[in-house]
PDB file of C-alpha atoms in Angstrom:
ATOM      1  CA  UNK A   1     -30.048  -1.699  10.091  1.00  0.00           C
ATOM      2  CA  UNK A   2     -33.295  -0.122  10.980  1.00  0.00           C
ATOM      3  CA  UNK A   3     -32.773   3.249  13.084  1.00  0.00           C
ATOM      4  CA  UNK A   4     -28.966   2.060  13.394  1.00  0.00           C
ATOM      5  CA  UNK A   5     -25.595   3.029  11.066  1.00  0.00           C
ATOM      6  CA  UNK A   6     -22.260   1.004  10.584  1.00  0.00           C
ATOM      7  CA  UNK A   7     -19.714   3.257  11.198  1.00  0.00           C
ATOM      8  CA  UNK A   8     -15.952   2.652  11.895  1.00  0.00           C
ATOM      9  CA  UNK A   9     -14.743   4.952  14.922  1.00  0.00           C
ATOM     10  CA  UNK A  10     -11.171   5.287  16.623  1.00  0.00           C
ATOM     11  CA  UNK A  11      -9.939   2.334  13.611  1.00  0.00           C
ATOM     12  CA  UNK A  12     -13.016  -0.032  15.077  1.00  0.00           C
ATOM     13  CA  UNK A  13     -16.522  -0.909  13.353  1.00  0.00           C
ATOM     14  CA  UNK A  14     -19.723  -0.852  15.232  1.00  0.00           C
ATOM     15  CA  UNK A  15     -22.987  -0.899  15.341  1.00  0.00           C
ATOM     16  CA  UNK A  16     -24.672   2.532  16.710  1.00  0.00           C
ATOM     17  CA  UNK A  17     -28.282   2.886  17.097  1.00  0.00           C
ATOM     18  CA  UNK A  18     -29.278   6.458  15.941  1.00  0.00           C
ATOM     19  CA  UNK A  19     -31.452   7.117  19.397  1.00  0.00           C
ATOM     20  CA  UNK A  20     -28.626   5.678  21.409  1.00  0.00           C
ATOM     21  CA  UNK A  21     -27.695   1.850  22.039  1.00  0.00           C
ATOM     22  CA  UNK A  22     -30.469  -0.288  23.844  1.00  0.00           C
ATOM     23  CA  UNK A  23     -27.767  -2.660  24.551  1.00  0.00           C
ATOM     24  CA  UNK A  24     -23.938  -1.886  24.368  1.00  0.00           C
ATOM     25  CA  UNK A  25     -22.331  -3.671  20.927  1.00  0.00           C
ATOM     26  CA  UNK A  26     -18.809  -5.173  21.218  1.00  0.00           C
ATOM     27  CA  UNK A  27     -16.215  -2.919  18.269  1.00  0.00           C
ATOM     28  CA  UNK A  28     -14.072  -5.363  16.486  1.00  0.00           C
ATOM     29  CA  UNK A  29     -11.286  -4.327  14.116  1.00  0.00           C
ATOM     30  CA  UNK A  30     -11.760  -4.531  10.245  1.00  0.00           C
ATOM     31  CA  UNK A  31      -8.469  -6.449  10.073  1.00  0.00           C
ATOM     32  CA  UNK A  32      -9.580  -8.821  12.566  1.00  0.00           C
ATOM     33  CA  UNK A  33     -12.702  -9.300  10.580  1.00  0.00           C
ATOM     34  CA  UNK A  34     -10.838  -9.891   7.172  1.00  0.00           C
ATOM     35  CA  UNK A  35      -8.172 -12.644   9.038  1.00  0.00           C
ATOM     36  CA  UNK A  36     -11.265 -14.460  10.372  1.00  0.00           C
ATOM     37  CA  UNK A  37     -11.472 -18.239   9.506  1.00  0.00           C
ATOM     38  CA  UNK A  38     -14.171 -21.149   9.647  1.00  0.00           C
ATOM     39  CA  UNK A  39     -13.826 -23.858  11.939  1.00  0.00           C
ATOM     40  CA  UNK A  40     -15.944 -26.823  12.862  1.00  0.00           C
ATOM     41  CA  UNK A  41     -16.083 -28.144  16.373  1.00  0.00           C
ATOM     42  CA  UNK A  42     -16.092 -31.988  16.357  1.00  0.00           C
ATOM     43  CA  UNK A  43     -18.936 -33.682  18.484  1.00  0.00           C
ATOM     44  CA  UNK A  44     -16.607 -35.204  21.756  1.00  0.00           C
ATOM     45  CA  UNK A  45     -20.207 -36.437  23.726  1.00  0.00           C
ATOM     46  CA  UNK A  46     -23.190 -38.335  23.477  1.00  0.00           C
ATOM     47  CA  UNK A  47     -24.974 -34.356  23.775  1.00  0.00           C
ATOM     48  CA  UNK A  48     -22.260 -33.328  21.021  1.00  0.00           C
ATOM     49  CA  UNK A  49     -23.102 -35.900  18.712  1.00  0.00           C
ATOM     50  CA  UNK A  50     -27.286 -35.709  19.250  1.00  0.00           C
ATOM     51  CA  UNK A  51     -27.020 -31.813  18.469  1.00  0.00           C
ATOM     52  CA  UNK A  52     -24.983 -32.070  15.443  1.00  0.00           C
ATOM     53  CA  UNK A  53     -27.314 -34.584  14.445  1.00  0.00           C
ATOM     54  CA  UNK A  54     -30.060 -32.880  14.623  1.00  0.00           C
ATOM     55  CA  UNK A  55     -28.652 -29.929  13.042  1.00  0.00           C
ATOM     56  CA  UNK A  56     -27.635 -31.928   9.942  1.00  0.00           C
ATOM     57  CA  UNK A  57     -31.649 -33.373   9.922  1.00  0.00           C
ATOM     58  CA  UNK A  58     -32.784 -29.832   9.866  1.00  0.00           C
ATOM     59  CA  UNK A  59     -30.212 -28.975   7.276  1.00  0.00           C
ATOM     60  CA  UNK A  60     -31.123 -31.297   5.007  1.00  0.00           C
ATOM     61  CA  UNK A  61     -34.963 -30.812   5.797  1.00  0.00           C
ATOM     62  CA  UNK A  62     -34.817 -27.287   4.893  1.00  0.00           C
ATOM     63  CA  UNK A  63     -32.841 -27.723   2.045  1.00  0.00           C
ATOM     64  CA  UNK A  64     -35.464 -30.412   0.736  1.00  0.00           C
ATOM     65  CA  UNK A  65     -38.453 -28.301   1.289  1.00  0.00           C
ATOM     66  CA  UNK A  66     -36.941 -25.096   0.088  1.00  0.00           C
ATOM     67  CA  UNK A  67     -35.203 -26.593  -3.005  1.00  0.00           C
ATOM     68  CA  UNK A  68     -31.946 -24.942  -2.196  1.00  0.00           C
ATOM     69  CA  UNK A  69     -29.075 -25.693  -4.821  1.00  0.00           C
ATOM     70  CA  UNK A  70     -26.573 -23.179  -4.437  1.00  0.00           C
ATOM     71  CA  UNK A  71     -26.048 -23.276  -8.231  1.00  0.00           C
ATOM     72  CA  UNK A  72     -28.901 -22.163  -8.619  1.00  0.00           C
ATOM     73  CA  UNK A  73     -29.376 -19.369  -5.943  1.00  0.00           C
ATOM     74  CA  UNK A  74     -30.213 -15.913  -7.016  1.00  0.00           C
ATOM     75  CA  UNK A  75     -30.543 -12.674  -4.504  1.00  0.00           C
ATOM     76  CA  UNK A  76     -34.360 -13.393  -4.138  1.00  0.00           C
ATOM     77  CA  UNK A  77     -33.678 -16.767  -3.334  1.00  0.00           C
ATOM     78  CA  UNK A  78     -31.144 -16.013  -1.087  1.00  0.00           C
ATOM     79  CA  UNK A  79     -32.868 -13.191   0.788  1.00  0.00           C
ATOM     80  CA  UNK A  80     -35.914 -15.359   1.397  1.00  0.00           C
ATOM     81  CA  UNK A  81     -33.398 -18.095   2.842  1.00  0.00           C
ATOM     82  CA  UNK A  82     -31.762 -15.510   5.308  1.00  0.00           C
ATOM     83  CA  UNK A  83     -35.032 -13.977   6.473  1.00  0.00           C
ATOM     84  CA  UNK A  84     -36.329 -17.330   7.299  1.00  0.00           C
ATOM     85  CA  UNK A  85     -32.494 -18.302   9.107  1.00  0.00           C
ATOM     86  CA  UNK A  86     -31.955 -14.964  11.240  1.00  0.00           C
ATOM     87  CA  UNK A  87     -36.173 -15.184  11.902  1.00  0.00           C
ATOM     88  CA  UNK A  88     -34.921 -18.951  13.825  1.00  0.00           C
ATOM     89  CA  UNK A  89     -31.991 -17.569  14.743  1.00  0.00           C
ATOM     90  CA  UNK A  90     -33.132 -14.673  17.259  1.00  0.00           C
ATOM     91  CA  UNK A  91     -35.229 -17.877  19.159  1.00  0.00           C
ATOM     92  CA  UNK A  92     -32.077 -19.759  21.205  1.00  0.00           C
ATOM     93  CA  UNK A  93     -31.377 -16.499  22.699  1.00  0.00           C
ATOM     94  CA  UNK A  94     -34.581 -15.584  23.906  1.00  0.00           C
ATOM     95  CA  UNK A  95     -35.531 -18.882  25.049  1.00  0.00           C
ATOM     96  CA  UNK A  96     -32.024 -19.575  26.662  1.00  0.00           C
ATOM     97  CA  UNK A  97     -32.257 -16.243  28.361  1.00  0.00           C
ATOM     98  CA  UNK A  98     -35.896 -16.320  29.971  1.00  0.00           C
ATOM     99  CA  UNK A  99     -34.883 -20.165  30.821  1.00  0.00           C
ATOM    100  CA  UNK A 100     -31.957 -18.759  32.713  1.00  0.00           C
ATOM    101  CA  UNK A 101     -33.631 -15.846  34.252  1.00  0.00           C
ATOM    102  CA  UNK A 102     -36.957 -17.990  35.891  1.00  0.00           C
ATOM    103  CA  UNK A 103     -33.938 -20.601  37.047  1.00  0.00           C
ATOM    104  CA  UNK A 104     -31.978 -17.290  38.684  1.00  0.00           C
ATOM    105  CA  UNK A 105     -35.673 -16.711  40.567  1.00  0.00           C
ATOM    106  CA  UNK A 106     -35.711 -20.088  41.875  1.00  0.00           C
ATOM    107  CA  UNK A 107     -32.471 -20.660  42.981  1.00  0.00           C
ATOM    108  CA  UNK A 108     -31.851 -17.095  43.878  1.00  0.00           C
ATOM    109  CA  UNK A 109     -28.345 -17.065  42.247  1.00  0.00           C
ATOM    110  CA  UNK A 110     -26.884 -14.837  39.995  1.00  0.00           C
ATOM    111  CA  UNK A 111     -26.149 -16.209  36.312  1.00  0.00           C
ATOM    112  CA  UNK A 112     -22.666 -14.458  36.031  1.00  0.00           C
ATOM    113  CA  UNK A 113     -23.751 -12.425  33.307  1.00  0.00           C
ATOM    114  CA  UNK A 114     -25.500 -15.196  30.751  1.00  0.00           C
ATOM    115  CA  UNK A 115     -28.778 -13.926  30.893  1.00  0.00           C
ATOM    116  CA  UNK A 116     -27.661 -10.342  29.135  1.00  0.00           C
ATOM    117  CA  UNK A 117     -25.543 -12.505  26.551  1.00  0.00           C
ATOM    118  CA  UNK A 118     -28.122 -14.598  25.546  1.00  0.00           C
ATOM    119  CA  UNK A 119     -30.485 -11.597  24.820  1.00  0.00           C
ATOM    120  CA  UNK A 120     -28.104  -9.307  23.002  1.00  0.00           C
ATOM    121  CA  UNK A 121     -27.617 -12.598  20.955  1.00  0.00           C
ATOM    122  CA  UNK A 122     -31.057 -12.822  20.046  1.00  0.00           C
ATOM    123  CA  UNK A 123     -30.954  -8.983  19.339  1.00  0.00           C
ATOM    124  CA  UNK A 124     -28.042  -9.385  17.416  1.00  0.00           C
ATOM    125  CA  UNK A 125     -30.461 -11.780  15.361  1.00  0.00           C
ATOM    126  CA  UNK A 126     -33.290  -9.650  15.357  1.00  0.00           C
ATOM    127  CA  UNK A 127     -30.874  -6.822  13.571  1.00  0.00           C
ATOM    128  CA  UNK A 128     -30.078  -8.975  11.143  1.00  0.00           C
ATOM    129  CA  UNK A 129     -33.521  -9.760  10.333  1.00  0.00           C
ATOM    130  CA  UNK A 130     -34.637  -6.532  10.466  1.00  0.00           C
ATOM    131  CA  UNK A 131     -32.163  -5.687   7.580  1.00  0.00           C
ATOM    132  CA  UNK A 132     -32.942  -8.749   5.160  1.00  0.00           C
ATOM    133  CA  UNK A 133     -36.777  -7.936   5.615  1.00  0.00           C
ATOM    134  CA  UNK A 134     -36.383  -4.615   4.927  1.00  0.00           C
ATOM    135  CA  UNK A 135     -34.379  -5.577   1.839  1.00  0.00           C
ATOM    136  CA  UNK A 136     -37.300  -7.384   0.836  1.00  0.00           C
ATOM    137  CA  UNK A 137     -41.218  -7.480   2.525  1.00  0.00           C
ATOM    138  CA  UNK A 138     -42.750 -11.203   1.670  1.00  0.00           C
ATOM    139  CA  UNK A 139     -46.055 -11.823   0.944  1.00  0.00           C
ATOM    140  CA  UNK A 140     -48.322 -12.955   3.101  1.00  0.00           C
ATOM    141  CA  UNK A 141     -48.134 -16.501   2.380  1.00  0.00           C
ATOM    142  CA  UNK A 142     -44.582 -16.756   3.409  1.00  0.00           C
ATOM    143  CA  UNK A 143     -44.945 -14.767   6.481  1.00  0.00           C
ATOM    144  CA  UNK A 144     -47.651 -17.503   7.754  1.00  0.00           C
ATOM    145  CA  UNK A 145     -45.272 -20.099   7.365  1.00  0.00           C
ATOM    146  CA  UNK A 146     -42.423 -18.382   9.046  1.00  0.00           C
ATOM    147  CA  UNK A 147     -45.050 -18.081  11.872  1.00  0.00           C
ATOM    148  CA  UNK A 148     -45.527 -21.563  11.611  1.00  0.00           C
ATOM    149  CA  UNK A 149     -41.855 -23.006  11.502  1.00  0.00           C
ATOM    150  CA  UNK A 150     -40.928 -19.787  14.571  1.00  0.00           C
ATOM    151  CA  UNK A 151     -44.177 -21.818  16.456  1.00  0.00           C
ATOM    152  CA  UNK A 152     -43.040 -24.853  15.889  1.00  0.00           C
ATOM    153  CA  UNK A 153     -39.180 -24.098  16.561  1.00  0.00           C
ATOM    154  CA  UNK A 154     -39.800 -22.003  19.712  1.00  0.00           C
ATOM    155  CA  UNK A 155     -41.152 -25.459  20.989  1.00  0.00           C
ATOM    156  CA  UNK A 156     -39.145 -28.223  19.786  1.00  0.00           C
ATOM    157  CA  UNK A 157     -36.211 -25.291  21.401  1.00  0.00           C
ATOM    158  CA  UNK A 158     -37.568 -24.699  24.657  1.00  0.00           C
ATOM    159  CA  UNK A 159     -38.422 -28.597  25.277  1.00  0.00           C
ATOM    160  CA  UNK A 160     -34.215 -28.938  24.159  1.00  0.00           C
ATOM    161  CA  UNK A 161     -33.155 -26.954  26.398  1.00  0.00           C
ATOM    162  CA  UNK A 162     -34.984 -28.126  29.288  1.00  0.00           C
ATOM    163  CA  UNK A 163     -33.909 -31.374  28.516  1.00  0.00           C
ATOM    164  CA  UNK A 164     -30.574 -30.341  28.180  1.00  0.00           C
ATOM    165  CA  UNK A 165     -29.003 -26.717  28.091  1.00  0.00           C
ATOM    166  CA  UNK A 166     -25.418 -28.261  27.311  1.00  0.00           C
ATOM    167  CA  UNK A 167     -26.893 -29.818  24.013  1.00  0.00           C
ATOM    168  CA  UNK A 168     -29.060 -26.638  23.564  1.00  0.00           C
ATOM    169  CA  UNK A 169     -25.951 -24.491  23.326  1.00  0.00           C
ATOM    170  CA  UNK A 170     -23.851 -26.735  21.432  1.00  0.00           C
ATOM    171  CA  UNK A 171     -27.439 -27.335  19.061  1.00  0.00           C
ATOM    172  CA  UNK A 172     -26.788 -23.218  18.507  1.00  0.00           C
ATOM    173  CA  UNK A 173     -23.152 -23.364  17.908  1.00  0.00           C
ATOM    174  CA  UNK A 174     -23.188 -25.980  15.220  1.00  0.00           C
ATOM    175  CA  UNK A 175     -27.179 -23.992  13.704  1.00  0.00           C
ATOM    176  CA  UNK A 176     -23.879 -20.739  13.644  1.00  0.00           C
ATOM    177  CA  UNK A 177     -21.644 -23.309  11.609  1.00  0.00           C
ATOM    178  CA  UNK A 178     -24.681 -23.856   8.843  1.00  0.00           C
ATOM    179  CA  UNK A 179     -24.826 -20.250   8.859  1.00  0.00           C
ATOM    180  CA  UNK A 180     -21.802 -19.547   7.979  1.00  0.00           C
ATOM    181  CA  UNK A 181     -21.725 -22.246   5.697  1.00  0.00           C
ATOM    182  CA  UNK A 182     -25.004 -20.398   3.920  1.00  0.00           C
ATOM    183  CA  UNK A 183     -23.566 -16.775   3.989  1.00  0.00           C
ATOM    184  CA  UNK A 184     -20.356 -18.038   2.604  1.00  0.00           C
ATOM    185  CA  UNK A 185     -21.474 -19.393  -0.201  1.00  0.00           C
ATOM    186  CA  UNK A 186     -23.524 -16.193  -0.732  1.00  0.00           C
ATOM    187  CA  UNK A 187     -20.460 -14.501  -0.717  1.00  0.00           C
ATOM    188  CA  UNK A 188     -18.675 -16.535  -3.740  1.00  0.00           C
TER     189      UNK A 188
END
């Protein structure tokens, strides 16, 4: 990670940022991390069902345009798929948070801690990005059309989860399900 190490202290990895943590990182346990397995969450409402639809639409989209057949999937390949994923990724929590922050003005209410999540999510994102671009800088053709898609994302998003945070939230938890789906692959 850029200015950051992995490191495993007191039997626990984590993430520490070499001029001191701009937002404290949760420690997990490397056996914890080796025992973890994928799941699915099955749609159960009308919001369920729309966001896992339009996951699978953008799924299959991307795959389309970006001619993805895991067959056929080499690190340059790959590493130009995750820079464009973890580039989207880093845009739920930012939008999610600043929605959740201008509603906290309004209604003068605290958001019991969401607003904090949601960023160090989209940091979280943002470090992963930050390490797959520095793994490999594109050219500038590709980085105008991850402008483009992050442009037209950050809209399509923010009109989502105005519409409906529920869906917006469950949208992001089945987008995490394709991404481990991705990286897994990757892995075999």
């Amino acid at each position: 990670l850029v200015g950051s190490e992995m490191c495993i202290r007191d039997r626990y990895w984590m993430v520490v940022h070499k001029k001191g943590a701009y937002m404290p990182h949760p420690k997990w346990d490397p056996k914890d991390v080796q025992n973890v397995e994928q799941t699915h969450y099955e749609p159960q409402s009308i919001r369920d069902y729309v966001a896992y639809f339009l996951i699978k639409l953008l799924r299959v989209s991307f795959d389309t345009i970006t001619w993805y057949k895991p067959e056929q999937m080499n690190e340059r390949r790959y590493l130009r798929r995750f820079i464009f994923l973890e580039m989207i990724g880093g845009i739920p929590g930012v939008v999610g948070g600043m929605l959740r922050h201008l509603k906290a003005l309004r209604t003068k209410e605290d958001d019991n801690g969401w607003f904090m999540h949601l960023l160090q999510e989209a940091e979280n994102e943002r470090m992963h990005y930050f390490t797959f671009i520095n793994m490999r800088n594109p050219g500038m053709l590709y980085k105008i059309a991850l402008f483009g898609a992050e442009t037209i994302f950050l809209i399509c998003y923010t009109i989502l989860y105005l519409l409906s945070s529920k869906m917006a939230h469950r949208f992001v938890g089945y987008l995490e399900e394709e991404a481990i789906s991705t990286y897994s692959l990757c892995i075999k």
